[in-house]
């Protein structure tokens, strides 16, 4: 019944029924520019404190924990998504090549296979929470990452050309939605297998 975000030094909550914003926590240390927020299945909100640290906010306890990343990310707009199948977070950064998984239980960070053809990640980075990650790139092709095989494949229908304004998300209807308003007014709706 709510949307959550980390903004500046606060964790904020939007109540969908009441249509109102509230502040759940203050004094958090966040990266502040273009960082992405996700949630896991255990009631935690995840974002970035910096390029070298994750921020975990537990909704029910109202507590904040910071997790060190080794190595640190190297860009300026960190991206983060969660997958329910393996319970891992997936991390990258805008206009970079490295791609990692992060185990919130053990604190283990693992480097994964980079995008094909030296393409780099853009801001459009999302998960279906069912074993796949989707990435808008600096080419005209979007890619799907299959977690179980550590492989990337080009989306059959291409997709959006990416930049720092690209975005994507997977709907409950089984479609991937992607757009980049700075490149086009088109919203792509791609059927997932």
PDB file of C-alpha atoms in Angstrom:
ATOM      1  CA  UNK A   1       0.000   0.000   0.000  1.00  0.00           C
ATOM      2  CA  UNK A   2       2.979   2.364  -0.244  1.00  0.00           C
ATOM      3  CA  UNK A   3       5.880   3.503  -2.381  1.00  0.00           C
ATOM      4  CA  UNK A   4       9.270   4.088  -0.738  1.00  0.00           C
ATOM      5  CA  UNK A   5      12.331   6.100  -1.711  1.00  0.00           C
ATOM      6  CA  UNK A   6      15.575   7.408  -0.289  1.00  0.00           C
ATOM      7  CA  UNK A   7      15.845  11.120  -0.995  1.00  0.00           C
ATOM      8  CA  UNK A   8      18.680  13.313   0.227  1.00  0.00           C
ATOM      9  CA  UNK A   9      19.002  12.491   3.962  1.00  0.00           C
ATOM     10  CA  UNK A  10      15.555  10.911   4.419  1.00  0.00           C
ATOM     11  CA  UNK A  11      13.615   7.729   3.779  1.00  0.00           C
ATOM     12  CA  UNK A  12      10.226   8.799   2.459  1.00  0.00           C
ATOM     13  CA  UNK A  13       6.925   6.927   2.026  1.00  0.00           C
ATOM     14  CA  UNK A  14       3.975   7.621  -0.260  1.00  0.00           C
ATOM     15  CA  UNK A  15       0.668   6.178   0.981  1.00  0.00           C
ATOM     16  CA  UNK A  16      -1.253   4.995  -2.096  1.00  0.00           C
ATOM     17  CA  UNK A  17      -4.656   5.094  -0.379  1.00  0.00           C
ATOM     18  CA  UNK A  18      -4.336   8.507   1.273  1.00  0.00           C
ATOM     19  CA  UNK A  19      -2.259  10.028  -1.514  1.00  0.00           C
ATOM     20  CA  UNK A  20       0.153  11.595   0.971  1.00  0.00           C
ATOM     21  CA  UNK A  21       3.911  11.649   1.569  1.00  0.00           C
ATOM     22  CA  UNK A  22       5.523  11.137   4.982  1.00  0.00           C
ATOM     23  CA  UNK A  23       9.084  10.905   6.264  1.00  0.00           C
ATOM     24  CA  UNK A  24       9.915   7.524   7.803  1.00  0.00           C
ATOM     25  CA  UNK A  25      13.514   8.309   8.766  1.00  0.00           C
ATOM     26  CA  UNK A  26      15.911  11.233   8.729  1.00  0.00           C
ATOM     27  CA  UNK A  27      19.669  11.510   9.043  1.00  0.00           C
ATOM     28  CA  UNK A  28      20.467   8.749   6.545  1.00  0.00           C
ATOM     29  CA  UNK A  29      23.552   9.085   4.388  1.00  0.00           C
ATOM     30  CA  UNK A  30      22.611   8.670   0.730  1.00  0.00           C
ATOM     31  CA  UNK A  31      24.447   9.216  -2.531  1.00  0.00           C
ATOM     32  CA  UNK A  32      21.915  11.890  -3.376  1.00  0.00           C
ATOM     33  CA  UNK A  33      22.190  11.959  -7.183  1.00  0.00           C
ATOM     34  CA  UNK A  34      20.391   9.503  -9.431  1.00  0.00           C
ATOM     35  CA  UNK A  35      20.605   6.561  -7.062  1.00  0.00           C
ATOM     36  CA  UNK A  36      18.034   3.804  -7.493  1.00  0.00           C
ATOM     37  CA  UNK A  37      15.982   2.217  -4.694  1.00  0.00           C
ATOM     38  CA  UNK A  38      14.676  -1.357  -4.481  1.00  0.00           C
ATOM     39  CA  UNK A  39      13.092  -3.596  -1.874  1.00  0.00           C
ATOM     40  CA  UNK A  40      13.723  -7.192  -0.909  1.00  0.00           C
ATOM     41  CA  UNK A  41      11.296  -9.887   0.259  1.00  0.00           C
ATOM     42  CA  UNK A  42      12.224  -9.411   3.941  1.00  0.00           C
ATOM     43  CA  UNK A  43      10.829  -5.870   4.309  1.00  0.00           C
ATOM     44  CA  UNK A  44      13.989  -3.876   3.621  1.00  0.00           C
ATOM     45  CA  UNK A  45      14.496  -0.880   1.337  1.00  0.00           C
ATOM     46  CA  UNK A  46      17.899  -0.787  -0.386  1.00  0.00           C
ATOM     47  CA  UNK A  47      19.691   2.182  -1.915  1.00  0.00           C
ATOM     48  CA  UNK A  48      23.188   3.663  -1.933  1.00  0.00           C
ATOM     49  CA  UNK A  49      24.970   5.623   0.739  1.00  0.00           C
ATOM     50  CA  UNK A  50      27.847   6.217  -1.686  1.00  0.00           C
ATOM     51  CA  UNK A  51      29.550   4.490  -4.602  1.00  0.00           C
ATOM     52  CA  UNK A  52      31.221   2.231  -2.018  1.00  0.00           C
ATOM     53  CA  UNK A  53      28.366   1.589   0.418  1.00  0.00           C
ATOM     54  CA  UNK A  54      24.798   0.246   0.316  1.00  0.00           C
ATOM     55  CA  UNK A  55      22.076   1.632   2.559  1.00  0.00           C
ATOM     56  CA  UNK A  56      19.563  -0.856   4.027  1.00  0.00           C
ATOM     57  CA  UNK A  57      16.449   0.473   5.740  1.00  0.00           C
ATOM     58  CA  UNK A  58      14.268  -2.032   7.653  1.00  0.00           C
ATOM     59  CA  UNK A  59      10.651  -0.862   7.396  1.00  0.00           C
ATOM     60  CA  UNK A  60       9.233  -2.567  10.508  1.00  0.00           C
ATOM     61  CA  UNK A  61      12.153  -1.759  12.837  1.00  0.00           C
ATOM     62  CA  UNK A  62      12.881   1.672  11.374  1.00  0.00           C
ATOM     63  CA  UNK A  63      16.620   0.950  11.428  1.00  0.00           C
ATOM     64  CA  UNK A  64      19.353   1.772   8.935  1.00  0.00           C
ATOM     65  CA  UNK A  65      22.402  -0.395   8.226  1.00  0.00           C
ATOM     66  CA  UNK A  66      25.295   0.373   5.864  1.00  0.00           C
ATOM     67  CA  UNK A  67      27.123  -2.317   3.856  1.00  0.00           C
ATOM     68  CA  UNK A  68      30.591  -1.737   2.366  1.00  0.00           C
ATOM     69  CA  UNK A  69      31.091  -2.637  -1.301  1.00  0.00           C
ATOM     70  CA  UNK A  70      34.431  -4.094  -2.347  1.00  0.00           C
ATOM     71  CA  UNK A  71      35.165  -3.052  -5.007  1.00  0.00           C
ATOM     72  CA  UNK A  72      33.290   0.234  -5.051  1.00  0.00           C
ATOM     73  CA  UNK A  73      31.217   1.256  -8.069  1.00  0.00           C
ATOM     74  CA  UNK A  74      32.860   3.727 -10.435  1.00  0.00           C
ATOM     75  CA  UNK A  75      30.137   5.926 -11.953  1.00  0.00           C
ATOM     76  CA  UNK A  76      27.812   8.634 -10.740  1.00  0.00           C
ATOM     77  CA  UNK A  77      24.288   7.147 -10.785  1.00  0.00           C
ATOM     78  CA  UNK A  78      24.271   3.746  -9.045  1.00  0.00           C
ATOM     79  CA  UNK A  79      21.611   1.185  -9.994  1.00  0.00           C
ATOM     80  CA  UNK A  80      20.246  -1.601  -7.762  1.00  0.00           C
ATOM     81  CA  UNK A  81      17.594  -4.315  -8.179  1.00  0.00           C
ATOM     82  CA  UNK A  82      16.565  -7.421  -6.224  1.00  0.00           C
ATOM     83  CA  UNK A  83      15.760 -10.928  -7.408  1.00  0.00           C
ATOM     84  CA  UNK A  84      13.390 -13.119  -5.372  1.00  0.00           C
ATOM     85  CA  UNK A  85      14.679 -16.417  -6.808  1.00  0.00           C
ATOM     86  CA  UNK A  86      18.129 -16.176  -5.253  1.00  0.00           C
ATOM     87  CA  UNK A  87      17.654 -13.404  -2.686  1.00  0.00           C
ATOM     88  CA  UNK A  88      20.505 -11.352  -4.149  1.00  0.00           C
ATOM     89  CA  UNK A  89      20.842  -7.687  -5.044  1.00  0.00           C
ATOM     90  CA  UNK A  90      22.258  -6.775  -8.465  1.00  0.00           C
ATOM     91  CA  UNK A  91      24.402  -3.664  -8.818  1.00  0.00           C
ATOM     92  CA  UNK A  92      25.869  -1.499 -11.543  1.00  0.00           C
ATOM     93  CA  UNK A  93      26.362   2.158 -12.354  1.00  0.00           C
ATOM     94  CA  UNK A  94      25.515   4.562 -15.141  1.00  0.00           C
ATOM     95  CA  UNK A  95      27.834   4.497 -18.165  1.00  0.00           C
ATOM     96  CA  UNK A  96      30.057   1.725 -16.793  1.00  0.00           C
ATOM     97  CA  UNK A  97      30.846  -1.914 -17.572  1.00  0.00           C
ATOM     98  CA  UNK A  98      31.101  -3.688 -14.180  1.00  0.00           C
ATOM     99  CA  UNK A  99      28.083  -5.657 -12.962  1.00  0.00           C
ATOM    100  CA  UNK A 100      27.858  -7.360  -9.560  1.00  0.00           C
ATOM    101  CA  UNK A 101      25.663  -9.457  -7.324  1.00  0.00           C
ATOM    102  CA  UNK A 102      25.548  -8.750  -3.604  1.00  0.00           C
ATOM    103  CA  UNK A 103      24.407 -11.215  -0.965  1.00  0.00           C
ATOM    104  CA  UNK A 104      22.835  -9.202   1.869  1.00  0.00           C
ATOM    105  CA  UNK A 105      23.117 -12.155   4.273  1.00  0.00           C
ATOM    106  CA  UNK A 106      26.824 -12.968   3.842  1.00  0.00           C
ATOM    107  CA  UNK A 107      27.974  -9.547   2.590  1.00  0.00           C
ATOM    108  CA  UNK A 108      29.583 -11.208  -0.435  1.00  0.00           C
ATOM    109  CA  UNK A 109      29.973  -9.193  -3.637  1.00  0.00           C
ATOM    110  CA  UNK A 110      30.668 -11.066  -6.884  1.00  0.00           C
ATOM    111  CA  UNK A 111      31.603  -9.696 -10.306  1.00  0.00           C
ATOM    112  CA  UNK A 112      29.336 -11.028 -13.067  1.00  0.00           C
ATOM    113  CA  UNK A 113      29.539 -11.182 -16.863  1.00  0.00           C
ATOM    114  CA  UNK A 114      29.577  -7.738 -18.487  1.00  0.00           C
ATOM    115  CA  UNK A 115      27.189  -6.657 -21.226  1.00  0.00           C
ATOM    116  CA  UNK A 116      28.104  -7.882 -24.744  1.00  0.00           C
ATOM    117  CA  UNK A 117      30.067  -5.867 -27.302  1.00  0.00           C
ATOM    118  CA  UNK A 118      31.522  -3.418 -24.740  1.00  0.00           C
ATOM    119  CA  UNK A 119      28.154  -1.692 -24.344  1.00  0.00           C
ATOM    120  CA  UNK A 120      27.654   0.142 -21.068  1.00  0.00           C
ATOM    121  CA  UNK A 121      24.752   0.367 -18.643  1.00  0.00           C
ATOM    122  CA  UNK A 122      22.430   3.347 -18.699  1.00  0.00           C
ATOM    123  CA  UNK A 123      19.864   4.356 -16.059  1.00  0.00           C
ATOM    124  CA  UNK A 124      17.230   1.870 -17.286  1.00  0.00           C
ATOM    125  CA  UNK A 125      18.007  -1.179 -15.097  1.00  0.00           C
ATOM    126  CA  UNK A 126      15.261  -3.424 -13.718  1.00  0.00           C
ATOM    127  CA  UNK A 127      14.365  -6.944 -12.574  1.00  0.00           C
ATOM    128  CA  UNK A 128      11.374  -9.209 -13.052  1.00  0.00           C
ATOM    129  CA  UNK A 129      12.216 -10.701  -9.618  1.00  0.00           C
ATOM    130  CA  UNK A 130      11.965 -14.109 -11.322  1.00  0.00           C
ATOM    131  CA  UNK A 131      15.518 -14.793 -12.465  1.00  0.00           C
ATOM    132  CA  UNK A 132      16.164 -11.996 -14.992  1.00  0.00           C
ATOM    133  CA  UNK A 133      17.660  -8.504 -15.085  1.00  0.00           C
ATOM    134  CA  UNK A 134      16.974  -6.035 -17.928  1.00  0.00           C
ATOM    135  CA  UNK A 135      19.319  -3.283 -19.032  1.00  0.00           C
ATOM    136  CA  UNK A 136      19.004  -0.284 -21.292  1.00  0.00           C
ATOM    137  CA  UNK A 137      22.404   0.292 -22.899  1.00  0.00           C
ATOM    138  CA  UNK A 138      24.200   2.961 -24.883  1.00  0.00           C
ATOM    139  CA  UNK A 139      23.247   1.088 -28.085  1.00  0.00           C
ATOM    140  CA  UNK A 140      19.775   0.683 -29.583  1.00  0.00           C
ATOM    141  CA  UNK A 141      19.501  -2.796 -28.078  1.00  0.00           C
ATOM    142  CA  UNK A 142      18.223  -3.714 -24.628  1.00  0.00           C
ATOM    143  CA  UNK A 143      19.578  -6.853 -22.987  1.00  0.00           C
ATOM    144  CA  UNK A 144      18.176  -9.555 -20.721  1.00  0.00           C
ATOM    145  CA  UNK A 145      20.447 -11.189 -18.140  1.00  0.00           C
ATOM    146  CA  UNK A 146      19.620 -14.741 -17.043  1.00  0.00           C
ATOM    147  CA  UNK A 147      20.851 -15.186 -13.481  1.00  0.00           C
ATOM    148  CA  UNK A 148      21.078 -18.990 -13.540  1.00  0.00           C
ATOM    149  CA  UNK A 149      23.467 -18.998 -16.519  1.00  0.00           C
ATOM    150  CA  UNK A 150      25.290 -15.651 -15.974  1.00  0.00           C
ATOM    151  CA  UNK A 151      24.574 -14.691 -19.598  1.00  0.00           C
ATOM    152  CA  UNK A 152      23.203 -11.682 -21.482  1.00  0.00           C
ATOM    153  CA  UNK A 153      20.985 -11.911 -24.583  1.00  0.00           C
ATOM    154  CA  UNK A 154      19.724  -9.135 -26.836  1.00  0.00           C
ATOM    155  CA  UNK A 155      16.008  -8.466 -26.509  1.00  0.00           C
ATOM    156  CA  UNK A 156      14.359  -9.722 -29.732  1.00  0.00           C
ATOM    157  CA  UNK A 157      12.435  -6.509 -30.236  1.00  0.00           C
ATOM    158  CA  UNK A 158      15.419  -4.236 -29.664  1.00  0.00           C
ATOM    159  CA  UNK A 159      14.222  -1.606 -27.253  1.00  0.00           C
ATOM    160  CA  UNK A 160      14.954   1.908 -26.234  1.00  0.00           C
ATOM    161  CA  UNK A 161      18.188   3.792 -26.948  1.00  0.00           C
ATOM    162  CA  UNK A 162      19.483   4.677 -23.535  1.00  0.00           C
ATOM    163  CA  UNK A 163      20.878   7.636 -21.695  1.00  0.00           C
ATOM    164  CA  UNK A 164      20.773   9.129 -18.227  1.00  0.00           C
ATOM    165  CA  UNK A 165      16.983   9.545 -18.467  1.00  0.00           C
ATOM    166  CA  UNK A 166      16.105   5.972 -19.432  1.00  0.00           C
ATOM    167  CA  UNK A 167      13.901   3.840 -17.201  1.00  0.00           C
ATOM    168  CA  UNK A 168      12.397   0.357 -17.225  1.00  0.00           C
ATOM    169  CA  UNK A 169      10.133  -1.802 -15.106  1.00  0.00           C
ATOM    170  CA  UNK A 170       8.346  -5.122 -15.312  1.00  0.00           C
ATOM    171  CA  UNK A 171       4.588  -5.003 -14.780  1.00  0.00           C
ATOM    172  CA  UNK A 172       2.351  -7.592 -13.149  1.00  0.00           C
ATOM    173  CA  UNK A 173       0.919  -8.110 -16.657  1.00  0.00           C
ATOM    174  CA  UNK A 174       4.147  -9.842 -17.775  1.00  0.00           C
ATOM    175  CA  UNK A 175       5.425  -7.007 -19.955  1.00  0.00           C
ATOM    176  CA  UNK A 176       8.655  -5.063 -19.759  1.00  0.00           C
ATOM    177  CA  UNK A 177       8.103  -1.308 -20.070  1.00  0.00           C
ATOM    178  CA  UNK A 178      11.018   0.915 -21.117  1.00  0.00           C
ATOM    179  CA  UNK A 179      11.444   4.508 -22.180  1.00  0.00           C
ATOM    180  CA  UNK A 180      13.950   7.323 -22.522  1.00  0.00           C
ATOM    181  CA  UNK A 181      12.241  10.710 -22.773  1.00  0.00           C
ATOM    182  CA  UNK A 182      15.427  12.470 -23.890  1.00  0.00           C
ATOM    183  CA  UNK A 183      15.682  10.200 -26.955  1.00  0.00           C
ATOM    184  CA  UNK A 184      12.042   9.645 -27.916  1.00  0.00           C
ATOM    185  CA  UNK A 185       8.478   9.947 -26.682  1.00  0.00           C
ATOM    186  CA  UNK A 186       8.025   6.203 -27.302  1.00  0.00           C
ATOM    187  CA  UNK A 187       7.244   3.827 -24.443  1.00  0.00           C
ATOM    188  CA  UNK A 188       8.257   0.264 -25.359  1.00  0.00           C
ATOM    189  CA  UNK A 189       6.027  -2.592 -24.184  1.00  0.00           C
ATOM    190  CA  UNK A 190       7.840  -5.891 -24.633  1.00  0.00           C
ATOM    191  CA  UNK A 191       6.258  -9.291 -23.936  1.00  0.00           C
ATOM    192  CA  UNK A 192       8.512 -11.428 -21.733  1.00  0.00           C
ATOM    193  CA  UNK A 193       8.815 -15.205 -22.066  1.00  0.00           C
TER     194      UNK A 193
END
